[in-house]
Amino acid sequence: MRVPLSWLREYVDLPATETGRDVQAKLISAGLEVETVEQLGAGLTGPLVVGKVLTIEELTEFKKPIRFCTVDVGQANGTGEPQEIICGARNFAAGDKVVVALPGAVLPGDFRIAERKTYGRVSRGMICSGDELGMGDDGTHGIIVLPPELEIGIDATKLLELYDEVLDIAVTPDRGYCLSMRGVARETATAYGLPLRDPALLDVPAPNSYGYPVRITDPIGCDRFTARTVVGLEPEARSPIWLRRRLQKAGMRPISLAVDVTNYVMLELGQPLHAYDRSRLEGPIGVRRAEAGEKITTLDGTVRVLDAADLVITDNRGPIGIAGVMGGAHTEIADPETDPETGVVTGTAEVVIEAAHFDAISIARTARRHKLSSEASKRFERGVDPQAAAAAAQRCVDLLVLLAGGTAEAGVTEVSAPSAPRTITLPANHPDKVAGVDYGRETVVRRLQEVGCDVYGQDELVVTVPSWRPDLNEPNDLAEEVIRLEGYENLPSTLPKPPAGRGLTERQRVHRRVGRALAGAGYVEALNYPFIGEQALDNLGLDADDARRRLVKLVNPLSDEEPALRTTLLPGLLGALRRNDSRGSHDLALFETGLVFRPEGQPGVAVRLPVDRRPSDAEIAEVNAVLPAQPRRAAVVLAGAREQAGWWGKGHPSDWADAIEAGRIVAAEAGVELIISADQHAPWHPGRCAAFHVEVDGEKVLVGHAGELHPRVVKAFGLPARACAMEIDLDLLEKANEGPVKAPRISSFPVATQDVALVVAADVPAADVQAALSEGAGELLESVRLFDVYTGDQLGEGTKSLAYALKFRAEDRTLTVDEATAARDAAVALASERTGAVLRGA
């Protein structure tokens, strides 16, 4: 809501020294979000005067049409002689009154006006347009043509109200009454402790039986409808300058007198209005729900298909407007037209003014359904004062009579559903308890009365809520009004005292440790939306019966292409990998930790939890029972070089082993050792995929996979070649954790190292050989590490050599060579038994 300070002063007698910044500070303290204060006319200095165009000479020898004008500016130029000005605009004629910037003037943007020779003539000034003066859009984008009765030579800066301050207020949904000058003026008057001149306090005639007929068949959707008729309007009448300027300052474009008046009253009182050309109406005005499939052409020229839930305004032909959103094109006010032969101006001479109150929810849904947000719908969906309809209609009638020479018909139509004022019972000390401040009864009553409430009672207050505040529904709403008017800045700041022994849970600690460890290993965290579509699952190459294809669909997805919640972290990470690669970052290592959503059993419907109390444990359990499982996962994706080449060496590209190592890093932070084995699982390459298992309560449980992605997946996602990925379940890792890690005892005795090279079949996993060596070596084994893999002609086809370094150490003595050798031989024997391994060279 844009609020010109000059307009605001009409309703509140602000001190003359108060600036827009001062008012901004006061309103912000009262709880309004005043975002900016715009200084209109900043950088504009005169002389800027009214002139009359005497002659126009067309200069045709140039590429674009140019006009050499003489303009009478009276004595403003000091000589009284006509001013010679070059102008390229075409929307004015000889005899028109225009705005002239004389030499020495400075226009917004530091545009200085001086005498200069151009197009072979000397131009002594400039004929101005609204855009050049910073006035805003007037619909013409051309020269300002002033009313003919204005005196030549007068100061145009005062005439056009070019100097002003405009407060731009971001009105929150619960403060709809502030989408009007009346509402903002009320807040300003309260903030300054000054009286308010309420523009809605008008003498309104009582309704009678001979007004324009109105029939309402849906009193829930429309509980009040006022209709007034004005006849004898002068079609050639134009909106006065003050009216057009106020609309422009408020951010609206002047259109025609009748439309400008309805917009002006809407800005003033907050009540949207609509004016119908009575000659285009057929029969009584009706309000009903639309029939499915009905069509209407709205004022923007769009043909819209109506929904059965839309509230419409009708006449005998059908819909003539979408209630509270936008009127129809068939009954709009006609633009004035001048007959070229007779000079007679024709146009709308009789109007029917509609001032109605519509259901906020219905209007909001209709506006969103048709993607049609209007100034009217923004106000109706936030709450409009139902008692202001009659006053708004009267104000509109008065202005049309005054400015267009019309006559108000005596008929007054007002159809309204019976209603009673809303009352709220409030303990007088309730705001004190909410704020922790001792306000006292007198302060509470005074502040509620300033809001517009009627208050009765002593310890127990009975508060009647004003009609313009539909957001006040319970005691806490009233307490908030008292607190904000007393000043949020006056509330005491008291830091909470957390109880001792509280902190992060073990689950949270593991989550953070995993993130820090992956970041330390060179991965960059990527946060992705938790939404997915079937296409992503197709790109992953998942089978039709894969559990990851069971999706939780959203009722209102942000995108039709991603209507479900993710069952795996990989699509989001692979999308981030593709985007970064396409933008020139080819060496990538990304990770993400987050929830996935796995539906289990038959879907159910959650109960609606209460909001007036804490839900019971049973109610919470009932909601949790129908929610899908939401395990936490960690995932990484890699592409390009894992280690850059340089003076230190050749570096190496990312491969499946790096993805497996990422899984080990995550498991280590959870205090768990992974059991790694070969596997075939989409979307990984069948020959380069590893499965991760852990032991949970003595059982071997699958927790994730890692490896190189399948070439078809790489192609489907548009990824770099040989891209790799890993995904692991953090919740299962946490379950596998056997508790706090015990610090190992460091032996002071030397280590004995034994190397073995074992020849095995090419398809035997190195992890199986290592597991057998670890088990066979016994308690003396401190560590085992694979340090070489060899294949070649010396071994024969279908075999490979695996070289391991075994470290042995005893806690209480120095091992002998025989002890170390015996342990090594036992390890080799078990590896030979389980995997067929043979000592190389034996």
mmCIF file of N, CA and C in Angstrom, residues 144-148 234-241 243-244 256-257 260 336 403-404:
data_model
loop_
_atom_site.group_PDB
_atom_site.id
_atom_site.type_symbol
_atom_site.label_atom_id
_atom_site.label_comp_id
_atom_site.label_asym_id
_atom_site.label_seq_id
_atom_site.Cartn_x
_atom_site.Cartn_y
_atom_site.Cartn_z
ATOM 1 N N ILE A 144 1.928 16.020 -21.163
ATOM 2 C CA ILE A 144 0.818 16.308 -20.252
ATOM 3 C C ILE A 144 -0.025 17.428 -20.870
ATOM 4 N N VAL A 145 -1.298 17.127 -21.144
ATOM 5 C CA VAL A 145 -2.230 18.141 -21.648
ATOM 6 C C VAL A 145 -3.131 18.546 -20.495
ATOM 7 N N LEU A 146 -3.056 19.820 -20.100
ATOM 8 C CA LEU A 146 -3.754 20.319 -18.923
ATOM 9 C C LEU A 146 -5.143 20.834 -19.288
ATOM 10 N N PRO A 147 -6.022 20.972 -18.297
ATOM 11 C CA PRO A 147 -7.350 21.536 -18.560
ATOM 12 C C PRO A 147 -7.231 22.954 -19.132
ATOM 13 N N PRO A 148 -8.116 23.335 -20.045
ATOM 14 C CA PRO A 148 -7.984 24.636 -20.736
ATOM 15 C C PRO A 148 -8.204 25.835 -19.822
ATOM 16 N N GLU A 234 -21.675 13.808 -17.552
ATOM 17 C CA GLU A 234 -21.121 14.428 -18.753
ATOM 18 C C GLU A 234 -20.032 13.515 -19.304
ATOM 19 N N PRO A 235 -20.238 12.919 -20.492
ATOM 20 C CA PRO A 235 -19.257 11.965 -21.017
ATOM 21 C C PRO A 235 -17.871 12.560 -21.193
ATOM 22 N N GLU A 236 -17.801 13.887 -21.457
ATOM 23 C CA GLU A 236 -16.500 14.500 -21.701
ATOM 24 C C GLU A 236 -15.779 14.900 -20.410
ATOM 25 N N ALA A 237 -16.430 14.726 -19.281
ATOM 26 C CA ALA A 237 -15.816 15.125 -18.013
ATOM 27 C C ALA A 237 -14.565 14.294 -17.745
ATOM 28 N N ARG A 238 -13.490 14.969 -17.333
ATOM 29 C CA ARG A 238 -12.222 14.304 -17.045
ATOM 30 C C ARG A 238 -11.931 14.367 -15.547
ATOM 31 N N SER A 239 -11.138 13.421 -15.107
ATOM 32 C CA SER A 239 -10.733 13.439 -13.694
ATOM 33 C C SER A 239 -9.880 14.675 -13.439
ATOM 34 N N PRO A 240 -10.127 15.413 -12.356
ATOM 35 C CA PRO A 240 -9.304 16.585 -12.052
ATOM 36 C C PRO A 240 -7.876 16.165 -11.731
ATOM 37 N N ILE A 241 -7.009 17.152 -11.803
ATOM 38 C CA ILE A 241 -5.587 16.855 -11.602
ATOM 39 C C ILE A 241 -5.331 16.251 -10.226
ATOM 40 N N LEU A 243 -7.157 14.398 -8.378
ATOM 41 C CA LEU A 243 -7.587 13.003 -8.303
ATOM 42 C C LEU A 243 -6.612 12.098 -9.056
ATOM 43 N N ARG A 244 -6.212 12.528 -10.245
ATOM 44 C CA ARG A 244 -5.268 11.719 -11.011
ATOM 45 C C ARG A 244 -3.926 11.594 -10.283
ATOM 46 N N SER A 256 -10.485 6.714 -16.552
ATOM 47 C CA SER A 256 -11.591 7.605 -16.901
ATOM 48 C C SER A 256 -12.214 8.073 -15.600
ATOM 49 N N LEU A 257 -13.058 9.102 -15.675
ATOM 50 C CA LEU A 257 -13.572 9.698 -14.444
ATOM 51 C C LEU A 257 -14.306 8.685 -13.583
ATOM 52 N N ASP A 260 -11.867 6.137 -12.236
ATOM 53 C CA ASP A 260 -10.941 6.775 -11.291
ATOM 54 C C ASP A 260 -11.617 7.030 -9.947
ATOM 55 N N PRO A 336 -15.305 7.988 -23.791
ATOM 56 C CA PRO A 336 -15.974 9.060 -24.532
ATOM 57 C C PRO A 336 -15.480 9.129 -25.975
ATOM 58 N N LEU A 403 -17.989 16.020 -9.786
ATOM 59 C CA LEU A 403 -16.984 16.122 -10.841
ATOM 60 C C LEU A 403 -17.523 15.872 -12.236
ATOM 61 N N ALA A 404 -18.644 15.152 -12.336
ATOM 62 C CA ALA A 404 -19.165 14.812 -13.658
ATOM 63 C C ALA A 404 -20.522 15.438 -13.934
#
